CSV table of C-alpha atoms (C1' of nucleotides) in Angstrom, one decimal:
chain,number,residue,atom,x,y,z
X,20,MET,CA,29.5,4.8,22.9
X,21,ILE,CA,31.8,6.0,20.2
X,22,ASN,CA,31.1,6.3,16.8
X,23,PRO,CA,32.3,2.5,15.2
X,24,ARG,CA,33.2,3.4,12.0
X,25,ILE,CA,36.5,6.3,14.2
X,26,LEU,CA,36.9,3.1,15.7
X,27,ARG,CA,38.0,1.1,12.6
X,28,ASP,CA,39.3,4.4,10.4
X,29,THR,CA,40.5,6.8,13.0
X,30,PRO,CA,41.8,4.5,15.7
X,31,GLU,CA,45.0,6.7,16.3
X,32,VAL,CA,42.0,9.5,16.5
X,33,VAL,CA,40.4,7.7,19.7
X,34,GLU,CA,44.2,6.6,21.1
X,35,ALA,CA,45.2,10.0,21.3
X,36,ALA,CA,42.2,10.6,23.4
X,37,LEU,CA,42.4,8.1,25.4
X,38,THR,CA,45.7,9.2,26.4
X,39,ASN,CA,45.0,12.8,27.2
X,40,ARG,CA,42.3,11.1,29.5
X,41,ASN,CA,45.5,8.9,31.5
X,42,ALA,CA,43.4,5.5,29.9
X,43,ASP,CA,44.0,2.2,29.5
X,44,VAL,CA,45.1,2.5,25.9
X,45,SER,CA,45.3,-1.9,25.7
X,46,LEU,CA,41.3,-1.6,25.7
X,47,LEU,CA,41.5,-0.4,22.4
X,48,HIS,CA,44.1,-2.4,20.7
X,49,GLN,CA,41.7,-5.5,22.1
X,50,LEU,CA,38.6,-4.0,20.7
X,51,GLN,CA,40.4,-3.7,17.2
X,52,ASP,CA,41.2,-7.0,16.9
X,53,LEU,CA,37.8,-8.5,18.4
X,54,ASP,CA,36.4,-6.8,15.7
X,55,ALA,CA,38.2,-8.0,13.2
X,56,THR,CA,37.7,-11.2,14.3
X,57,TRP,CA,34.0,-10.8,14.7
X,58,ARG,CA,32.9,-9.0,10.9
X,59,ARG,CA,35.7,-11.9,9.5
X,60,GLU,CA,33.6,-14.8,11.4
X,61,ASN,CA,30.2,-13.4,10.6
X,62,GLN,CA,30.7,-13.2,6.9
X,63,ALA,CA,31.9,-16.2,6.9
X,64,LEU,CA,28.4,-17.7,8.7
X,65,ASP,CA,26.2,-15.3,6.5
X,66,ALA,CA,27.8,-16.5,3.8
X,67,LEU,CA,26.6,-20.3,5.6
X,68,LYS,CA,23.0,-18.9,5.8
X,69,ALA,CA,22.6,-17.2,2.2
X,70,GLU,CA,24.0,-21.1,1.1
X,71,ARG,CA,20.8,-23.1,3.6
X,72,ASN,CA,18.4,-20.6,2.1
X,73,GLN,CA,19.1,-20.7,-1.5
X,74,SER,CA,18.9,-25.2,-0.6
X,75,VAL,CA,15.4,-25.4,1.3
X,76,PRO,CA,12.8,-26.8,-1.5
X,77,LYS,CA,9.9,-25.1,-1.9
X,78,GLY,CA,8.1,-28.4,-0.3
X,79,ALA,CA,8.5,-30.7,2.3
X,80,PRO,CA,12.4,-31.9,1.7
X,81,THR,CA,13.3,-35.4,0.4
X,82,PRO,CA,15.2,-37.7,3.3
X,83,HIS,CA,18.1,-37.1,1.4
X,84,GLN,CA,18.3,-33.2,1.9
X,85,ARG,CA,16.8,-33.7,5.2
X,86,GLU,CA,20.1,-34.5,6.9
X,87,ALA,CA,22.5,-32.3,4.3
X,88,LEU,CA,19.8,-29.2,5.7
X,89,ALA,CA,20.4,-31.0,9.3
X,90,ASN,CA,24.1,-30.9,9.2
X,91,LEU,CA,24.1,-27.5,8.0
X,92,SER,CA,21.6,-26.5,9.8
X,93,ALA,CA,24.0,-27.2,12.8
X,94,THR,CA,27.1,-25.7,11.3
X,95,ILE,CA,25.3,-22.7,11.7
X,96,LYS,CA,23.7,-22.8,15.2
X,97,THR,CA,27.8,-23.9,16.1
X,98,ARG,CA,28.6,-21.3,14.3
X,99,GLN,CA,26.0,-18.2,15.6
X,100,GLN,CA,26.4,-19.1,19.4
X,101,GLN,CA,31.0,-18.0,18.5
X,102,VAL,CA,29.6,-14.8,16.4
X,103,ASN,CA,27.3,-13.7,19.2
X,104,ASP,CA,29.9,-14.4,22.3
X,105,LEU,CA,32.2,-12.5,20.3
X,106,ASP,CA,30.2,-9.3,19.3
X,107,GLU,CA,29.0,-9.7,23.0
X,108,ALA,CA,32.0,-9.0,23.5
X,109,ARG,CA,33.3,-6.3,21.8
X,110,ARG,CA,30.1,-4.2,22.9
X,111,ALA,CA,31.0,-5.0,26.3
X,112,LEU,CA,34.3,-3.7,25.6
X,113,ALA,CA,33.3,-0.3,23.9
X,114,MET,CA,30.8,0.4,25.9
X,115,GLN,CA,34.2,0.7,28.3
X,116,ILE,CA,36.4,4.0,26.2
X,117,PRO,CA,35.0,7.3,27.6
X,118,ASN,CA,34.4,9.7,24.4
X,119,ILE,CA,36.8,11.7,21.9
X,120,LEU,CA,37.6,15.3,23.8
X,121,THR,CA,36.7,18.0,21.7
X,122,PRO,CA,40.3,20.1,20.5
X,123,ASP,CA,39.8,23.0,22.6
X,124,VAL,CA,39.9,20.5,25.8
X,125,PRO,CA,42.7,21.8,27.3
X,126,ILE,CA,45.2,19.1,28.2
X,127,GLY,CA,46.9,18.3,31.6
X,128,PRO,CA,45.8,15.2,34.3
X,129,ASP,CA,43.5,17.3,37.3
X,130,ASP,CA,42.1,19.3,38.0
X,131,ARG,CA,44.9,21.4,38.7
X,132,HIS,CA,45.1,22.1,34.3
X,133,ASN,CA,41.0,23.0,34.5
X,134,ARG,CA,41.4,26.8,33.7
X,135,VAL,CA,39.1,29.7,34.3
X,136,ILE,CA,37.3,31.2,31.4
X,137,ARG,CA,35.9,34.3,33.0
X,138,THR,CA,34.4,34.7,36.8
X,139,VAL,CA,31.3,36.7,37.4
X,140,GLY,CA,30.8,39.2,40.5
X,141,THR,CA,32.7,39.9,43.1
X,142,PRO,CA,32.9,38.5,46.4
X,143,GLN,CA,31.8,40.6,49.0
X,144,GLN,CA,33.6,42.6,51.7
X,145,ARG,CA,32.6,41.7,55.5
X,146,ASP,CA,34.5,42.6,58.4
X,147,PHE,CA,33.4,40.3,60.1
X,148,PRO,CA,34.2,36.7,59.7
X,149,PRO,CA,32.0,34.6,57.7
X,150,LYS,CA,29.8,31.9,58.9
X,151,SER,CA,29.0,28.5,56.9
X,152,HIS,CA,26.1,27.4,55.4
X,153,ASP,CA,25.6,24.7,57.9
X,154,GLU,CA,26.8,26.7,60.5
X,155,LEU,CA,23.7,28.9,59.6
X,156,ALA,CA,20.7,27.1,58.7
X,157,THR,CA,21.7,25.3,61.9
X,158,HIS,CA,21.5,28.7,63.9
X,159,LEU,CA,18.5,29.2,62.3
X,160,GLY,CA,16.9,26.1,62.9
X,161,ILE,CA,16.2,25.9,58.5
X,162,ILE,CA,18.5,22.9,58.4
X,163,ASP,CA,18.5,19.8,60.5
X,164,PHE,CA,21.8,17.1,59.8
X,165,ASP,CA,21.8,15.7,62.7
X,166,ARG,CA,17.4,14.8,62.9
X,167,ALA,CA,18.1,13.3,59.2
X,168,ALA,CA,21.4,11.3,60.7
X,169,LYS,CA,18.7,9.1,63.4
X,170,ILE,CA,16.9,8.6,60.2
X,171,ALA,CA,19.6,7.9,57.5
X,172,GLY,CA,22.2,7.7,58.1
X,173,SER,CA,25.2,10.8,57.4
X,174,ARG,CA,25.7,13.1,54.3
X,175,PHE,CA,21.7,13.7,54.4
X,176,ALA,CA,19.5,17.2,55.0
X,177,ILE,CA,16.5,18.1,56.7
X,178,PHE,CA,15.4,20.4,55.5
X,179,LYS,CA,13.0,22.6,58.0
X,180,GLY,CA,10.0,24.9,58.0
X,181,LEU,CA,11.7,28.3,56.2
X,182,GLY,CA,14.7,26.5,55.0
X,183,ALA,CA,11.8,23.5,53.4
X,184,ARG,CA,10.3,27.1,52.5
X,185,LEU,CA,14.0,28.5,50.8
X,186,GLU,CA,14.0,25.0,49.0
X,187,ARG,CA,11.1,25.2,47.6
X,188,ALA,CA,12.0,28.5,46.3
X,189,ILE,CA,14.7,28.3,45.0
X,190,ALA,CA,13.7,25.1,42.5
X,191,THR,CA,10.8,27.1,41.6
X,192,PHE,CA,11.9,29.8,40.3
X,193,MET,CA,15.1,28.1,38.8
X,194,LEU,CA,12.5,25.9,37.0
X,195,ASN,CA,10.2,28.4,36.0
X,196,THR,CA,13.2,30.7,34.5
X,197,HIS,CA,13.6,27.3,32.1
X,198,VAL,CA,10.0,26.6,31.1
X,199,ASN,CA,9.8,30.5,30.6
X,200,ASP,CA,12.5,32.7,29.2
X,201,PHE,CA,14.4,29.9,27.3
X,202,GLY,CA,11.8,27.4,26.3
X,203,TYR,CA,12.3,24.1,28.2
X,204,CYS,CA,9.8,21.6,29.1
X,205,GLU,CA,9.5,21.3,32.3
X,206,LEU,CA,9.2,17.1,32.7
X,207,SER,CA,8.8,14.9,36.6
X,208,PRO,CA,9.8,11.6,36.3
X,209,PRO,CA,10.6,8.8,37.5
X,210,VAL,CA,13.7,8.5,39.8
X,211,LEU,CA,13.7,4.1,40.4
X,212,ILE,CA,14.9,3.8,36.4
X,213,ASN,CA,16.3,0.8,35.1
X,214,THR,CA,20.4,-0.4,33.6
X,215,ALA,CA,19.2,0.2,30.1
X,216,ALA,CA,19.3,4.1,30.9
X,217,LEU,CA,22.1,3.9,33.5
X,218,GLN,CA,23.7,2.4,30.1
X,219,GLY,CA,22.3,5.1,28.0
X,220,THR,CA,24.2,7.9,29.1
X,221,GLY,CA,27.4,6.5,30.3
X,222,GLN,CA,26.8,5.3,34.1
X,223,LEU,CA,26.4,1.8,33.6
X,224,PRO,CA,29.1,-0.8,33.0
X,225,LYS,CA,31.7,1.5,34.7
X,226,PHE,CA,30.5,3.5,37.6
X,227,LYS,CA,27.9,0.3,39.0
X,228,ASP,CA,29.6,1.3,42.5
X,229,ASP,CA,28.9,5.5,42.4
X,230,GLN,CA,25.3,3.8,41.8
X,231,TYR,CA,22.9,2.6,44.2
X,232,HIS,CA,20.9,-0.4,42.9
X,233,VAL,CA,17.3,-1.9,44.6
X,234,ASP,CA,15.0,-4.4,45.1
X,235,ASN,CA,13.6,-5.6,41.2
X,236,ASP,CA,17.5,-3.9,39.7
X,237,TYR,CA,16.3,-0.5,39.5
X,238,TRP,CA,18.8,2.0,40.6
X,239,LEU,CA,18.0,5.0,42.2
X,240,SER,CA,18.5,7.9,39.5
X,241,PRO,CA,22.5,9.9,40.6
X,242,THR,CA,20.9,12.9,38.2
X,243,ALA,CA,18.1,13.4,36.0
X,244,GLU,CA,20.4,13.4,32.9
X,245,VAL,CA,19.8,9.8,32.4
X,246,GLN,CA,16.1,10.3,32.9
X,247,LEU,CA,15.6,13.3,31.0
X,248,THR,CA,18.2,11.9,27.7
X,249,ASN,CA,16.6,8.6,27.5
X,250,PHE,CA,13.7,10.1,27.3
X,251,HIS,CA,13.6,9.8,23.5
X,252,ALA,CA,15.6,5.9,23.4
X,253,ASN,CA,14.9,3.9,20.7
X,254,GLU,CA,13.6,7.2,18.6
X,255,ILE,CA,13.8,8.2,15.3
X,256,LEU,CA,12.9,11.5,15.8
X,257,SER,CA,12.3,14.4,13.1
X,258,ALA,CA,14.9,17.1,12.1
X,259,ALA,CA,12.1,19.4,12.5
X,260,ASP,CA,11.8,18.8,16.4
X,261,LEU,CA,15.4,19.7,17.1
X,262,PRO,CA,16.5,20.8,19.3
X,263,LEU,CA,14.1,20.0,22.3
X,264,LYS,CA,15.4,20.8,25.4
X,265,TYR,CA,13.5,18.7,28.6
X,266,CYS,CA,14.3,19.8,32.2
X,267,ALA,CA,13.4,18.2,35.4
X,268,PHE,CA,13.5,18.7,39.0
X,269,THR,CA,14.2,15.2,40.7
X,270,PRO,CA,16.1,14.3,43.9
X,271,CYS,CA,20.0,12.4,43.2
X,272,PHE,CA,21.5,9.3,44.9
X,273,ARG,CA,24.6,8.7,44.9
X,274,LYS,CA,27.2,6.3,47.1
X,275,GLU,CA,29.7,8.7,47.1
X,276,ALA,CA,32.3,6.5,47.2
X,277,GLY,CA,36.1,6.8,47.9
X,278,SER,CA,34.9,10.0,48.7
X,279,TYR,CA,35.3,9.3,52.8
X,280,GLY,CA,36.1,12.5,54.9
X,281,THR,CA,35.2,15.2,52.2
X,282,ASP,CA,33.1,18.3,52.8
X,283,MET,CA,31.4,16.1,55.0
X,284,LYS,CA,29.9,18.5,56.7
X,285,GLY,CA,27.1,20.9,55.1
X,286,LEU,CA,25.4,20.5,52.5
X,287,ILE,CA,27.8,19.9,49.2
X,288,ARG,CA,28.0,16.5,49.8
X,289,LEU,CA,25.2,14.3,50.5
X,290,HIS,CA,23.6,10.9,49.4
X,291,GLN,CA,20.3,12.6,48.4
X,292,PHE,CA,20.1,15.9,47.1
X,293,ASN,CA,17.5,18.1,44.5
X,294,LYS,CA,18.5,18.9,41.6
X,295,VAL,CA,17.6,21.2,38.2
X,296,GLU,CA,18.9,19.6,35.3
X,297,LEU,CA,18.4,21.0,32.0
X,298,VAL,CA,19.0,18.3,28.7
X,299,GLN,CA,18.9,19.4,24.7
X,300,LEU,CA,19.5,17.0,22.0
X,301,VAL,CA,20.2,18.9,18.9
X,302,THR,CA,21.5,18.3,15.2
X,303,PRO,CA,25.0,17.5,15.6
X,304,GLU,CA,26.2,20.5,13.6
X,305,THR,CA,24.3,22.9,16.6
X,306,SER,CA,25.7,21.2,19.6
X,307,ASN,CA,28.8,23.3,20.1
X,308,ASP,CA,26.9,26.7,20.0
X,309,HIS,CA,24.3,25.0,22.2
X,310,LEU,CA,26.6,24.2,25.0
X,311,MET,CA,27.3,27.9,24.9
X,312,THR,CA,23.3,28.6,25.3
X,313,LEU,CA,22.6,25.5,28.2
X,314,LEU,CA,25.8,27.2,29.7
X,315,SER,CA,24.4,30.6,30.2
X,316,HIS,CA,20.9,29.4,31.3
X,317,ALA,CA,22.7,27.6,34.1
X,318,GLU,CA,24.6,30.8,34.8
X,319,THR,CA,22.4,33.1,34.2
X,320,ILE,CA,20.7,31.7,38.0
X,321,LEU,CA,23.7,32.4,39.3
X,322,GLN,CA,22.9,36.8,37.5
X,323,ARG,CA,19.6,36.3,38.4
X,324,LEU,CA,20.2,35.5,42.2
X,325,GLU,CA,23.5,37.7,41.8
X,326,LEU,CA,25.9,35.3,43.5
X,327,PRO,CA,29.7,35.8,42.0
X,328,TYR,CA,31.2,33.3,39.7
X,329,ARG,CA,33.4,31.9,37.8
X,330,VAL,CA,33.7,30.1,34.5
X,331,VAL,CA,36.2,27.0,33.9
X,332,ALA,CA,37.1,24.6,31.4
X,333,LEU,CA,38.0,21.3,32.2
X,334,CYS,CA,40.9,19.8,31.2
X,335,SER,CA,40.7,16.5,30.0
X,336,GLY,CA,42.3,14.5,33.4
X,337,ASP,CA,39.5,16.3,34.0
X,338,THR,CA,36.2,15.4,31.6
X,339,GLY,CA,33.9,13.2,32.7
X,340,PHE,CA,33.9,9.6,31.1
X,341,SER,CA,30.6,10.4,28.5
X,342,ALA,CA,31.1,14.7,27.7
X,343,ALA,CA,33.3,15.8,24.8
X,344,GLN,CA,33.7,19.2,26.0
X,345,THR,CA,32.7,20.4,29.7
X,346,PHE,CA,32.5,23.6,31.2
X,347,ASP,CA,32.1,23.5,34.8
X,348,LEU,CA,30.3,27.2,37.1
X,349,GLU,CA,31.7,27.8,40.1
X,350,VAL,CA,30.1,29.8,42.8
X,351,TRP,CA,31.6,31.9,45.7
X,352,LEU,CA,31.1,29.8,49.4
X,353,PRO,CA,33.0,32.7,51.4
X,354,ALA,CA,33.6,30.4,54.4
X,355,GLN,CA,35.6,28.2,52.7
X,356,ASN,CA,37.1,31.0,50.7
X,357,GLN,CA,37.5,29.4,47.4
X,358,TYR,CA,34.7,28.2,44.9
X,359,ARG,CA,32.9,24.5,44.1
X,360,GLU,CA,31.0,23.6,41.4
X,361,ILE,CA,27.8,23.7,41.5
X,362,SER,CA,26.9,23.3,37.6
X,363,SER,CA,28.3,21.0,34.8
X,364,CYS,CA,27.2,22.1,31.6
X,365,SER,CA,28.9,19.4,29.0
X,366,ASN,CA,28.8,18.5,25.4
X,367,PHE,CA,28.5,14.9,25.1
X,368,LEU,CA,28.2,14.6,20.8
X,369,ASP,CA,27.1,11.5,20.2
X,370,PHE,CA,28.7,9.4,22.5
X,371,GLN,CA,25.4,8.9,24.5
X,372,ALA,CA,23.1,9.2,21.5
X,373,ILE,CA,25.1,6.2,20.7
X,374,ARG,CA,23.8,4.0,23.4
X,375,SER,CA,20.7,4.9,24.5
X,376,LYS,CA,20.3,4.7,20.3
X,377,ILE,CA,18.5,8.7,19.7
X,378,ARG,CA,18.1,9.7,16.3
X,379,TYR,CA,16.5,11.9,13.8
X,380,ARG,CA,16.8,12.2,10.1
X,381,HIS,CA,17.9,15.0,8.5
X,382,ALA,CA,16.3,16.4,5.3
X,383,ASP,CA,18.8,14.0,2.7
X,384,GLY,CA,16.0,12.1,4.1
X,385,SER,CA,18.7,9.4,6.0
X,386,VAL,CA,18.7,8.7,9.7
X,387,ARG,CA,21.5,9.9,11.6
X,388,TYR,CA,22.1,10.0,15.9
X,389,LEU,CA,21.8,12.9,17.6
X,390,HIS,CA,24.0,15.7,19.8
X,391,THR,CA,23.2,15.3,23.7
X,392,LEU,CA,24.1,18.1,25.6
X,393,ASN,CA,23.1,18.7,29.6
X,394,GLY,CA,24.4,21.2,32.6
X,395,SER,CA,22.5,20.8,36.1
X,396,GLY,CA,20.0,24.3,36.3
X,397,LEU,CA,21.7,24.0,38.9
X,398,ALA,CA,21.9,22.1,41.9
X,399,VAL,CA,19.4,23.4,44.6
X,400,GLY,CA,21.4,22.4,48.0
X,401,ARG,CA,24.3,24.3,47.1
X,402,THR,CA,22.9,26.6,46.0
X,403,MET,CA,20.6,27.1,48.7
X,404,ALA,CA,24.8,27.5,50.2
X,405,ALA,CA,25.6,29.8,48.4
X,406,ILE,CA,22.7,31.7,49.3
X,407,LEU,CA,23.0,31.2,53.2
X,408,GLU,CA,27.3,32.6,52.6
X,409,ASN,CA,27.2,34.7,50.8
X,410,TYR,CA,23.5,36.5,51.8
X,411,GLN,CA,24.8,36.6,56.2
X,412,ASP,CA,25.1,39.4,57.8
X,413,ALA,CA,27.2,40.3,61.1
X,414,SER,CA,24.6,38.5,62.9
X,415,GLY,CA,23.4,35.1,61.1
X,416,ASN,CA,20.8,36.8,59.8
X,417,VAL,CA,20.1,36.0,56.3
X,418,TYR,CA,18.8,38.2,53.3
X,419,ILE,CA,17.0,36.5,51.1
X,420,PRO,CA,17.7,37.4,47.1
X,421,ASN,CA,15.5,40.0,44.9
X,422,ALA,CA,15.3,37.2,42.6
X,423,LEU,CA,13.5,34.9,45.5
X,424,GLN,CA,11.5,37.5,47.5
X,425,GLY,CA,8.6,36.1,45.5
X,426,TYR,CA,8.7,33.0,45.6
X,427,MET,CA,9.6,32.8,49.8
X,428,GLU,CA,7.2,36.3,50.3
X,429,LEU,CA,9.9,36.9,52.8
X,430,GLU,CA,12.7,39.9,52.4
X,431,VAL,CA,15.6,37.6,55.6
X,432,ILE,CA,15.9,34.8,57.6
X,433,THR,CA,16.0,35.8,61.6
X,434,HIS,CA,16.6,33.3,64.5
X,435,GLU,CA,13.1,35.1,65.1
X,436,SER,CA,11.1,33.9,62.6
V,18,G,C1',-0.4,-9.9,44.4
V,19,G,C1',-4.5,-13.8,41.7
V,20,A,C1',-7.6,-14.6,36.4
V,21,G,C1',-7.6,-13.3,32.3
V,22,G,C1',-6.3,-11.1,27.0
V,23,A,C1',-3.4,-8.8,24.2
V,24,G,C1',1.4,-6.9,21.2
V,25,U,C1',2.5,-8.1,12.8
V,26,A,C1',4.9,-3.0,8.7
V,27,C,C1',3.6,4.9,9.4
V,28,C,C1',-2.0,3.3,11.3
V,29,C,C1',-5.8,-0.8,11.2
V,30,A,C1',-6.0,-5.8,10.5
V,31,A,C1',-5.3,-11.1,8.3
V,32,G,C1',-2.6,-15.1,9.7
V,33,U,C1',-1.8,-22.2,14.1
V,34,G,C1',5.0,-25.6,10.9
V,35,G,C1',7.2,-24.9,4.2
V,36,C,C1',4.3,-22.1,-1.2
V,37,U,C1',4.1,-15.5,3.7
V,38,G,C1',9.4,-11.3,5.0
V,39,A,C1',4.2,-11.2,5.5
V,40,A,C1',-3.5,-10.8,2.6
V,41,G,C1',-6.9,-6.9,2.4
V,42,G,C1',-7.5,-2.0,4.1
V,43,G,C1',-6.3,3.1,5.5
V,44,G,C1',-2.7,7.0,5.0
V,45,A,C1',1.9,8.8,1.8
V,46,C,C1',4.0,10.1,-2.6
V,47,G,C1',4.1,9.3,-8.0
V,48,G,C1',0.5,9.2,-12.6
V,49,U,C1',-3.9,10.1,-15.7
V,50,U,C1',-7.4,12.6,-15.6
V,51,U,C1',-9.7,17.6,-14.3
V,52,G,C1',-9.4,25.6,-15.8
V,53,C,C1',-8.5,24.6,-9.8
V,54,U,C1',-9.8,21.6,-5.9
V,55,A,C1',-12.4,16.8,-5.0
V,56,A,C1',-13.7,12.0,-6.2
V,57,A,C1',-12.7,7.7,-9.6
V,58,C,C1',-9.1,5.2,-11.5
V,59,C,C1',-4.0,3.0,-12.7
V,60,G,C1',0.2,2.1,-9.9
V,61,U,C1',4.9,2.7,-5.7
V,62,U,C1',5.5,2.2,-0.4
V,63,A,C1',9.1,-1.6,6.1
V,64,G,C1',11.3,1.5,8.1
V,65,U,C1',15.9,-0.3,10.7
V,66,G,C1',20.3,-3.7,11.9
V,67,U,C1',24.7,-5.0,9.9
V,68,U,C1',28.3,-6.6,6.1
V,69,C,C1',30.6,-6.6,0.9
V,70,G,C1',31.7,-3.0,-3.1
V,71,A,C1',32.2,1.6,-1.3
V,72,U,C1',28.9,4.1,-7.9
V,73,A,C1',25.3,0.3,-8.6
V,74,G,C1',24.0,-3.0,-6.4
V,75,G,C1',25.1,-7.6,-3.4
V,76,G,C1',24.2,-10.7,1.3
V,77,C,C1',22.6,-11.1,6.0
V,78,A,C1',19.2,-9.8,10.6
V,79,G,C1',14.2,-8.7,11.9
V,80,C,C1',6.6,-10.4,13.4
V,81,G,C1',7.4,-7.1,22.0
V,82,A,C1',12.7,-8.9,23.7
V,83,G,C1',15.9,-13.3,24.5
V,84,G,C1',16.0,-18.2,24.9
V,85,G,C1',14.7,-23.7,22.3
V,86,U,C1',12.4,-27.3,19.9
V,87,U,C1',12.3,-28.8,14.9
V,88,C,C1',15.9,-30.0,7.6
V,89,G,C1',12.1,-25.3,8.3
V,90,A,C1',9.0,-20.9,13.5
V,91,A,C1',4.7,-14.6,12.9
V,92,U,C1',3.1,-19.8,14.3
V,93,C,C1',4.9,-24.9,18.7
V,94,C,C1',7.7,-24.6,23.9
V,95,C,C1',10.0,-21.6,28.3
V,96,U,C1',11.6,-16.8,29.8
V,97,C,C1',10.9,-11.4,30.8
V,98,C,C1',8.8,-6.7,29.3
V,99,U,C1',4.8,-3.9,28.0
V,100,C,C1',-0.9,-2.5,27.5
V,101,C,C1',-5.6,-3.8,28.4
V,102,U,C1',-10.0,-6.4,32.0
V,103,C,C1',-11.4,-8.3,36.8
V,104,C,C1',-9.9,-8.8,41.9
V,105,G,C1',-6.9,-8.3,46.3
V,106,C,C1',-4.0,-3.3,48.5
V,107,C,C1',-3.1,1.3,48.8
V,108,A,C1',-0.8,7.1,48.0
RNA sequence: GGAGGAGUACCCAAGUGGCUGAAGGGGACGGUUUGCUAAACCGUUAGUGUUCGAUAGGGCAGCGAGGGUUCGAAUCCCUCCUCCUCCGCCA
């Protein structure tokens, strides 16, 4: 949620941000009206309450006093209901307004206006046409999409034998890197989560259709960002505790509504996939610097796996609802002859912290909202796809990157293995 | 899933309708004493949210959450959440 102070004091900033995102500016005006009305009504109500507090006698009231108080109480009750309704409407509207973008976010309506920041590594030149990762994996017998369809449906995968081992190796390598080299605390959280958590990070209320909603009002987590960020919801942390850095390896669930027909084959777009996620809770002054280091942590994984990638600054129209600024990492997929997203690293400023009430005590004693950041470190399925495609030979064998050989206890996956 | 019990401030805890926005203790902080420390004694101590002013300060809310009864609720009623004990089931 955008800081109410900014909404009230400098609405033009919010208006500009909404325009850059192609978002509905009329929401803002509705919100301003509601906010003004709420404040006026709430003040009037508080005055009535003050009057009541002063007229309440120490002991039992006389019948005359009782009648006057009864009238006052009835009025307060009615108006309290009105104020509550206004407050809820105000809040519901505020929850639907996206974050304000950082000034250096490129302006543009869609992903064609994203800016490539740097390209790292060079796609390997081959004298044979590269096979797609799903073709390779099926041929090697390490992923079974058809049988996954039998027990679940389309957009699911079953990793088998060395495929399952490779997924485990990739996840362990990533977690070990983040925990041992970068100081993240590993969490293993629930993936069945509640509504409040999803509201906190911004997936609800606006993106209800993307989420799996299950029995008992639980939701299947679309990303561990939700669990890791809400780990400290409704807390006031000590400034000395910051920055807090958490990582987790979890399954993620997405309905992928509206993406019919795209990426139907392979590991790129599944209803369930595994991901290593990074989250940081930091002081406001340092969040921009921490975004750069978080990005470097995700990049390190690609570098150690020796996969070619590029860093892309998302433009205003492509930046997610809750984010103020996002850098995507895109890995080279030879069979697709293009770079594809494998990580998304964002600074949310205080947007999520306000929604989830995550605060810290500043050195001067005041209580302030902190800043939250997150990024994939990385999507495991897409990483496997990239390894398969980039490390294949002409016969369809796949070599294991040096960094993973210790975890795999193997150097190459062949049809015979 | 069934049967009980419990949630009060940083911690422990008193409190079954008005004198309780909350006794008492611990802790923390300040002071007296002291060469220093400890002890003792004295004092201070709800954090927070919101609003008005926007410096000082004031109003309102707030006893797990949300409703209800009542002139008035920490206290009575309802729903929910969390924790504990026992039974059942289960990885």
